[in-house]
Amino acid sequence: MRFCVKYRHCVALQSLVTQRSQFSWFVTSRLYSTQHKKNGQENSKSQHETRNIGIMAHIDAGKTTTTERMLYYSGFSKHLGDVDHGDTVMDYMVQERNRGITITSAAISFPWKQQRINLIDTPGHVDFTIEVERALRVLDGAVAVFDASKGVQAQSLTVWRQADRYNIPRIAFLNKMDKYGADFHFAVNTIKEKLHAKPLLLQLPLGQQQDFHGVADLVSMETVTWKPNDKSDDGSKFIRTAVDSSSDEDLHAMMVAAREDLIEQLGDADDKMAELVLQADGNYSTISQEEIHRSIRKVTLSQQAVPILCGSSLKNKGVQPLMDAISMYLPAPDDLTYEFMQYYGKELCALAFKIIHDKHRGALTFLRVYSGTLTAGAKIYNVNRDSMEPVTRLMIAYADDFKEVQSVSAGNIAVIMGLKQSVTGDTIVGSKSALEVAKRARRKHMKEEHLLDNTKKTKDGKHKQRHRNKHKHKQGEVDSDVPVLAGLDVPEPVFFCTIEAPSISQQKALDNALACLMREDPSLQVRLDEDTGQTILQGMGELHLDIICDRIKNEYGIDAELGPLQVSYRETITQSVRETMTLDRTIGGKHHHVTVDLEIEPSPDTGIPEHVVVSLDQPEQSYGSEMIEAIQTGVLSACTQGPLIGFPVMDMDIQLHNFTTAPGTSAAMVSACASQCLQKAMMSAGVRLLQPMMHLEITTDAERLHSVLGDLSRRRGHVQDVQNRLDSRVVIANTPLAAMMGYATALRTLTSGTAMCSLHLSHYEMMSADEQKKVVNKMTGL
């Protein structure tokens, strides 16, 4: 029998983020109901009237401006925040206001009509993707904002896939309809073609570009118009006008045709609407607005289609209908059913999804409460850390301001001040006894479903058994029978650099600052180079590390120095090698003897970002679970530092053929032997470097296209496609990350500031022998 264990290898052993395992409950296990629960409990009523949503988009699509308009029209804010003026509520960090971009996700709550909206504004830059990831992890719905002149862009696709992973219902808002080049139908087609989504047009624009002045509501058959080109108008007043053939025959005919298309789309996805369509016998005007709203809500929650709305947030047009759509079509917390909630019932269960450090309040932990009630002054139990902590102060977030409350009910987002043990991804429950009750309930459920034995027979008659990757995060690991919430998928860093304190006396302060920033930002990793003793900072990109350095200077008062940025490569093997290692030592009078026989072979093109497989020739029972875990820890530890120049190893299969040990041999010695055996095998396996390849998207004008393509060729870029978009050209290419240092600045210089670019990690690719030699010589100083 051969047992196979798959792992997703983690570079930083110090990482504080609890990773996902198959024993955690994913938010993708959501079930939605189109009918709200009705009972007399105030808690249920508050959930019914709550919306937990996020705003997500490509950078500069208008997320923050849209959010600022929502705050103004709801009455929360008294002025229209402007990103360019640096006076927005949501972008409160100094770095955000100086650069005009969103860096960290910000939470806020505000009323809209009879409902409470908990909103998280997320960054659009690829370097801060983790902020989108952890926001979507705890949200129930999302608004995807698109630039109507550009449609789906690179980061739009990334955040859309993140929402797909968490099974998030979405509404699309085509922003900047007043902008030169705005094209409603072009943007809708990009959603259909690039996102493979089914657009559900609820509105049509009235005019485009400089003539845009309102929208045609296809459900109510009304126009919604704002005063055109009135700079003094704040957009709070608009006019709804019913449209019929006598008022505007052409517009009425266009709206009727679009409304019929909408109803037919709904009929394809909703059985009840299909019945109404048949009964209407071609006269769709008999179908009521209430039925259309009900059907739109149903197909939105089931994610069969995406409602499309449009407007111009900067010009104060179209935001109020968007807020109405959020209320009508996106889910309330009590529309969702999570698998784990059956185990906790009415007991508290929450997820810590974000931590920030406030100058005056210290560490603030953001939690999404899934069940029960979180109460100030109570004690809570952290399942991942196995520790009790007091809720000293309980608050609700309003961007960078906080309001103290006595309790927060299920379905809402809370902030706790002063938690010392909790980190991002931890599961919080009311008490250890409540956890034990949940564990018993889960065991009973698993027994009923015949899931206690997770050993399943595969098609070829072999057995496969999955194990937890203890190598990733030992401190945060929990037993397999503990019902915990899934943590986050943290992307691997692609850049690194050294960081040094200005003096020895400030080294401790720098270490403390880095520890706080790591706790805040799971995508930031810090390690100590054993050879040089230098502190290595690892991040998602140039901007990410630049922001970190800026925060250390401004928030912690440390004038730290960053070394030159370097690319985080990977290593892999090209040959199969079998190796045997024996470790025979006596330590403290105790004899340790262990022999490990393993084989490694390349496993290229797996499609998995970090791929290491450990297989056993014999069932685990033949070796003992403790020893198997020791071997797994040893070999995966060896994979964190390859034999060539010390980068992590990926795309490799490891098979344990034989393992013997003398009585009394410690697990630490077994782990050390396995690690040394793997290191020895890799030395003979033809190690090669893998370089990160970036997906690059450049928007430029036709006149400068030739210069851009020539520059890409010099950077070893592979052009995949050149698309026409009105007067612009969009270049899509794959390029080595090493050749893209400072590219944004170089592109602006090359095109006189007219071109824009975005890039994100695509895959790892094997380097040529000559390129590898140059990198090795550079890294080793030869």
PDB file of C-alpha atoms in Angstrom, residues 119-250:
ATOM      1  CA  LEU A 119     -18.802  47.774   4.773  1.00  0.00           C
ATOM      2  CA  ILE A 120     -15.123  47.020   4.195  1.00  0.00           C
ATOM      3  CA  ASP A 121     -13.246  49.083   1.600  1.00  0.00           C
ATOM      4  CA  THR A 122     -10.379  47.001   0.185  1.00  0.00           C
ATOM      5  CA  PRO A 123      -7.181  47.930  -1.718  1.00  0.00           C
ATOM      6  CA  GLY A 124      -6.953  47.513  -5.474  1.00  0.00           C
ATOM      7  CA  HIS A 125      -3.171  47.168  -5.740  1.00  0.00           C
ATOM      8  CA  VAL A 126      -1.795  43.668  -6.252  1.00  0.00           C
ATOM      9  CA  ASP A 127       0.770  44.146  -3.448  1.00  0.00           C
ATOM     10  CA  PHE A 128      -2.077  44.268  -0.915  1.00  0.00           C
ATOM     11  CA  THR A 129      -4.117  41.300  -2.143  1.00  0.00           C
ATOM     12  CA  ILE A 130      -4.072  39.784   1.353  1.00  0.00           C
ATOM     13  CA  GLU A 131      -6.303  42.658   2.530  1.00  0.00           C
ATOM     14  CA  VAL A 132      -8.940  41.631  -0.015  1.00  0.00           C
ATOM     15  CA  GLU A 133      -8.507  37.985   0.945  1.00  0.00           C
ATOM     16  CA  ARG A 134      -9.190  38.462   4.630  1.00  0.00           C
ATOM     17  CA  ALA A 135     -12.058  40.876   4.003  1.00  0.00           C
ATOM     18  CA  LEU A 136     -13.849  38.465   1.666  1.00  0.00           C
ATOM     19  CA  ARG A 137     -13.236  35.679   4.171  1.00  0.00           C
ATOM     20  CA  VAL A 138     -15.743  37.225   6.592  1.00  0.00           C
ATOM     21  CA  LEU A 139     -18.155  39.064   4.283  1.00  0.00           C
ATOM     22  CA  ASP A 140     -21.519  37.915   2.969  1.00  0.00           C
ATOM     23  CA  GLY A 141     -21.645  39.917  -0.266  1.00  0.00           C
ATOM     24  CA  ALA A 142     -19.540  42.235  -2.402  1.00  0.00           C
ATOM     25  CA  VAL A 143     -19.764  45.111  -4.853  1.00  0.00           C
ATOM     26  CA  ALA A 144     -17.296  44.802  -7.727  1.00  0.00           C
ATOM     27  CA  VAL A 145     -16.467  48.239  -9.131  1.00  0.00           C
ATOM     28  CA  PHE A 146     -15.239  48.543 -12.731  1.00  0.00           C
ATOM     29  CA  ASP A 147     -13.919  51.481 -14.704  1.00  0.00           C
ATOM     30  CA  ALA A 148     -16.470  51.721 -17.549  1.00  0.00           C
ATOM     31  CA  SER A 149     -13.745  52.838 -19.967  1.00  0.00           C
ATOM     32  CA  LYS A 150     -11.534  49.828 -19.239  1.00  0.00           C
ATOM     33  CA  GLY A 151     -13.852  47.026 -18.158  1.00  0.00           C
ATOM     34  CA  VAL A 152     -12.245  44.038 -16.467  1.00  0.00           C
ATOM     35  CA  GLN A 153      -8.578  44.681 -15.648  1.00  0.00           C
ATOM     36  CA  ALA A 154      -5.865  42.455 -14.193  1.00  0.00           C
ATOM     37  CA  GLN A 155      -6.654  42.991 -10.511  1.00  0.00           C
ATOM     38  CA  SER A 156     -10.396  42.877 -11.253  1.00  0.00           C
ATOM     39  CA  LEU A 157      -9.862  39.291 -12.345  1.00  0.00           C
ATOM     40  CA  THR A 158      -7.809  38.495  -9.235  1.00  0.00           C
ATOM     41  CA  VAL A 159     -10.372  39.811  -6.744  1.00  0.00           C
ATOM     42  CA  TRP A 160     -13.193  38.140  -8.680  1.00  0.00           C
ATOM     43  CA  ARG A 161     -11.454  34.783  -8.314  1.00  0.00           C
ATOM     44  CA  GLN A 162     -10.994  35.445  -4.613  1.00  0.00           C
ATOM     45  CA  ALA A 163     -14.728  36.064  -4.308  1.00  0.00           C
ATOM     46  CA  ASP A 164     -15.381  32.855  -6.250  1.00  0.00           C
ATOM     47  CA  ARG A 165     -13.241  30.937  -3.778  1.00  0.00           C
ATOM     48  CA  TYR A 166     -15.318  32.184  -0.851  1.00  0.00           C
ATOM     49  CA  ASN A 167     -18.630  31.786  -2.696  1.00  0.00           C
ATOM     50  CA  ILE A 168     -19.538  35.489  -2.388  1.00  0.00           C
ATOM     51  CA  PRO A 169     -22.648  36.843  -4.170  1.00  0.00           C
ATOM     52  CA  ARG A 170     -21.800  40.000  -6.088  1.00  0.00           C
ATOM     53  CA  ILE A 171     -23.227  43.142  -7.670  1.00  0.00           C
ATOM     54  CA  ALA A 172     -21.243  44.889 -10.419  1.00  0.00           C
ATOM     55  CA  PHE A 173     -21.079  48.686 -10.580  1.00  0.00           C
ATOM     56  CA  LEU A 174     -19.760  50.231 -13.807  1.00  0.00           C
ATOM     57  CA  ASN A 175     -18.228  53.434 -12.507  1.00  0.00           C
ATOM     58  CA  LYS A 176     -16.848  56.481 -14.336  1.00  0.00           C
ATOM     59  CA  MET A 177     -19.599  56.508 -16.956  1.00  0.00           C
ATOM     60  CA  ASP A 178     -18.785  60.196 -17.462  1.00  0.00           C
ATOM     61  CA  LYS A 179     -15.161  59.499 -18.337  1.00  0.00           C
ATOM     62  CA  TYR A 180     -13.764  59.840 -21.853  1.00  0.00           C
ATOM     63  CA  GLY A 181     -13.849  56.420 -23.473  1.00  0.00           C
ATOM     64  CA  ALA A 182     -16.570  55.023 -21.196  1.00  0.00           C
ATOM     65  CA  ASP A 183     -18.491  52.287 -22.988  1.00  0.00           C
ATOM     66  CA  PHE A 184     -21.274  50.512 -21.106  1.00  0.00           C
ATOM     67  CA  HIS A 185     -21.666  47.559 -23.487  1.00  0.00           C
ATOM     68  CA  PHE A 186     -17.912  47.071 -23.830  1.00  0.00           C
ATOM     69  CA  ALA A 187     -17.551  46.853 -20.035  1.00  0.00           C
ATOM     70  CA  VAL A 188     -20.465  44.399 -19.810  1.00  0.00           C
ATOM     71  CA  ASN A 189     -18.895  42.200 -22.508  1.00  0.00           C
ATOM     72  CA  THR A 190     -15.579  42.069 -20.622  1.00  0.00           C
ATOM     73  CA  ILE A 191     -17.452  40.837 -17.542  1.00  0.00           C
ATOM     74  CA  LYS A 192     -19.040  38.127 -19.650  1.00  0.00           C
ATOM     75  CA  GLU A 193     -15.894  37.095 -21.534  1.00  0.00           C
ATOM     76  CA  LYS A 194     -13.130  37.516 -18.950  1.00  0.00           C
ATOM     77  CA  LEU A 195     -14.982  36.668 -15.745  1.00  0.00           C
ATOM     78  CA  HIS A 196     -17.288  34.074 -17.340  1.00  0.00           C
ATOM     79  CA  ALA A 197     -20.162  35.644 -15.440  1.00  0.00           C
ATOM     80  CA  LYS A 198     -23.740  36.118 -16.608  1.00  0.00           C
ATOM     81  CA  PRO A 199     -24.497  39.869 -16.578  1.00  0.00           C
ATOM     82  CA  LEU A 200     -27.999  40.836 -15.482  1.00  0.00           C
ATOM     83  CA  LEU A 201     -28.644  44.370 -16.748  1.00  0.00           C
ATOM     84  CA  LEU A 202     -30.819  46.249 -14.261  1.00  0.00           C
ATOM     85  CA  GLN A 203     -30.018  49.668 -15.702  1.00  0.00           C
ATOM     86  CA  LEU A 204     -29.052  51.354 -18.949  1.00  0.00           C
ATOM     87  CA  PRO A 205     -27.031  54.591 -19.000  1.00  0.00           C
ATOM     88  CA  LEU A 206     -28.656  57.802 -20.108  1.00  0.00           C
ATOM     89  CA  GLY A 207     -25.868  59.271 -22.181  1.00  0.00           C
ATOM     90  CA  GLN A 208     -22.215  58.329 -21.974  1.00  0.00           C
ATOM     91  CA  GLN A 209     -18.966  60.130 -21.307  1.00  0.00           C
ATOM     92  CA  GLN A 210     -19.550  63.890 -20.874  1.00  0.00           C
ATOM     93  CA  ASP A 211     -23.267  63.454 -21.683  1.00  0.00           C
ATOM     94  CA  PHE A 212     -23.961  60.961 -18.900  1.00  0.00           C
ATOM     95  CA  HIS A 213     -26.712  62.321 -16.666  1.00  0.00           C
ATOM     96  CA  GLY A 214     -28.635  59.349 -15.264  1.00  0.00           C
ATOM     97  CA  VAL A 215     -29.803  55.768 -15.605  1.00  0.00           C
ATOM     98  CA  ALA A 216     -32.845  53.973 -16.947  1.00  0.00           C
ATOM     99  CA  ASP A 217     -34.250  51.582 -14.318  1.00  0.00           C
ATOM    100  CA  LEU A 218     -35.464  48.501 -16.201  1.00  0.00           C
ATOM    101  CA  VAL A 219     -37.336  47.026 -13.229  1.00  0.00           C
ATOM    102  CA  SER A 220     -39.490  50.069 -12.454  1.00  0.00           C
ATOM    103  CA  MET A 221     -39.454  51.442 -16.049  1.00  0.00           C
ATOM    104  CA  GLU A 222     -38.318  54.828 -14.793  1.00  0.00           C
ATOM    105  CA  THR A 223     -35.478  57.176 -15.524  1.00  0.00           C
ATOM    106  CA  VAL A 224     -33.342  58.370 -12.611  1.00  0.00           C
ATOM    107  CA  THR A 225     -31.651  61.653 -13.493  1.00  0.00           C
ATOM    108  CA  TRP A 226     -29.352  64.132 -11.811  1.00  0.00           C
ATOM    109  CA  LYS A 227     -28.660  67.709 -12.789  1.00  0.00           C
ATOM    110  CA  PRO A 228     -26.128  67.657 -15.638  1.00  0.00           C
ATOM    111  CA  ASN A 229     -22.801  69.423 -15.134  1.00  0.00           C
ATOM    112  CA  ASP A 230     -23.900  71.141 -11.935  1.00  0.00           C
ATOM    113  CA  LYS A 231     -20.789  71.243  -9.775  1.00  0.00           C
ATOM    114  CA  SER A 232     -22.692  72.696  -6.846  1.00  0.00           C
ATOM    115  CA  ASP A 233     -25.043  69.699  -6.770  1.00  0.00           C
ATOM    116  CA  ASP A 234     -24.001  67.037  -4.248  1.00  0.00           C
ATOM    117  CA  GLY A 235     -26.099  64.368  -5.965  1.00  0.00           C
ATOM    118  CA  SER A 236     -28.425  63.883  -3.017  1.00  0.00           C
ATOM    119  CA  LYS A 237     -31.415  65.016  -5.080  1.00  0.00           C
ATOM    120  CA  PHE A 238     -32.515  63.160  -8.185  1.00  0.00           C
ATOM    121  CA  ILE A 239     -35.673  62.815 -10.222  1.00  0.00           C
ATOM    122  CA  ARG A 240     -37.540  59.585 -10.967  1.00  0.00           C
ATOM    123  CA  THR A 241     -39.714  59.801 -14.075  1.00  0.00           C
ATOM    124  CA  ALA A 242     -41.949  57.050 -15.427  1.00  0.00           C
ATOM    125  CA  VAL A 243     -41.273  56.232 -19.066  1.00  0.00           C
ATOM    126  CA  ASP A 244     -43.990  55.342 -21.574  1.00  0.00           C
ATOM    127  CA  SER A 245     -44.382  55.511 -25.324  1.00  0.00           C
ATOM    128  CA  SER A 246     -45.965  58.946 -25.169  1.00  0.00           C
ATOM    129  CA  SER A 247     -43.111  60.574 -23.258  1.00  0.00           C
ATOM    130  CA  ASP A 248     -40.163  59.140 -25.204  1.00  0.00           C
ATOM    131  CA  GLU A 249     -40.980  56.508 -27.779  1.00  0.00           C
ATOM    132  CA  ASP A 250     -37.396  55.496 -28.631  1.00  0.00           C
TER     133      ASP A 250
END
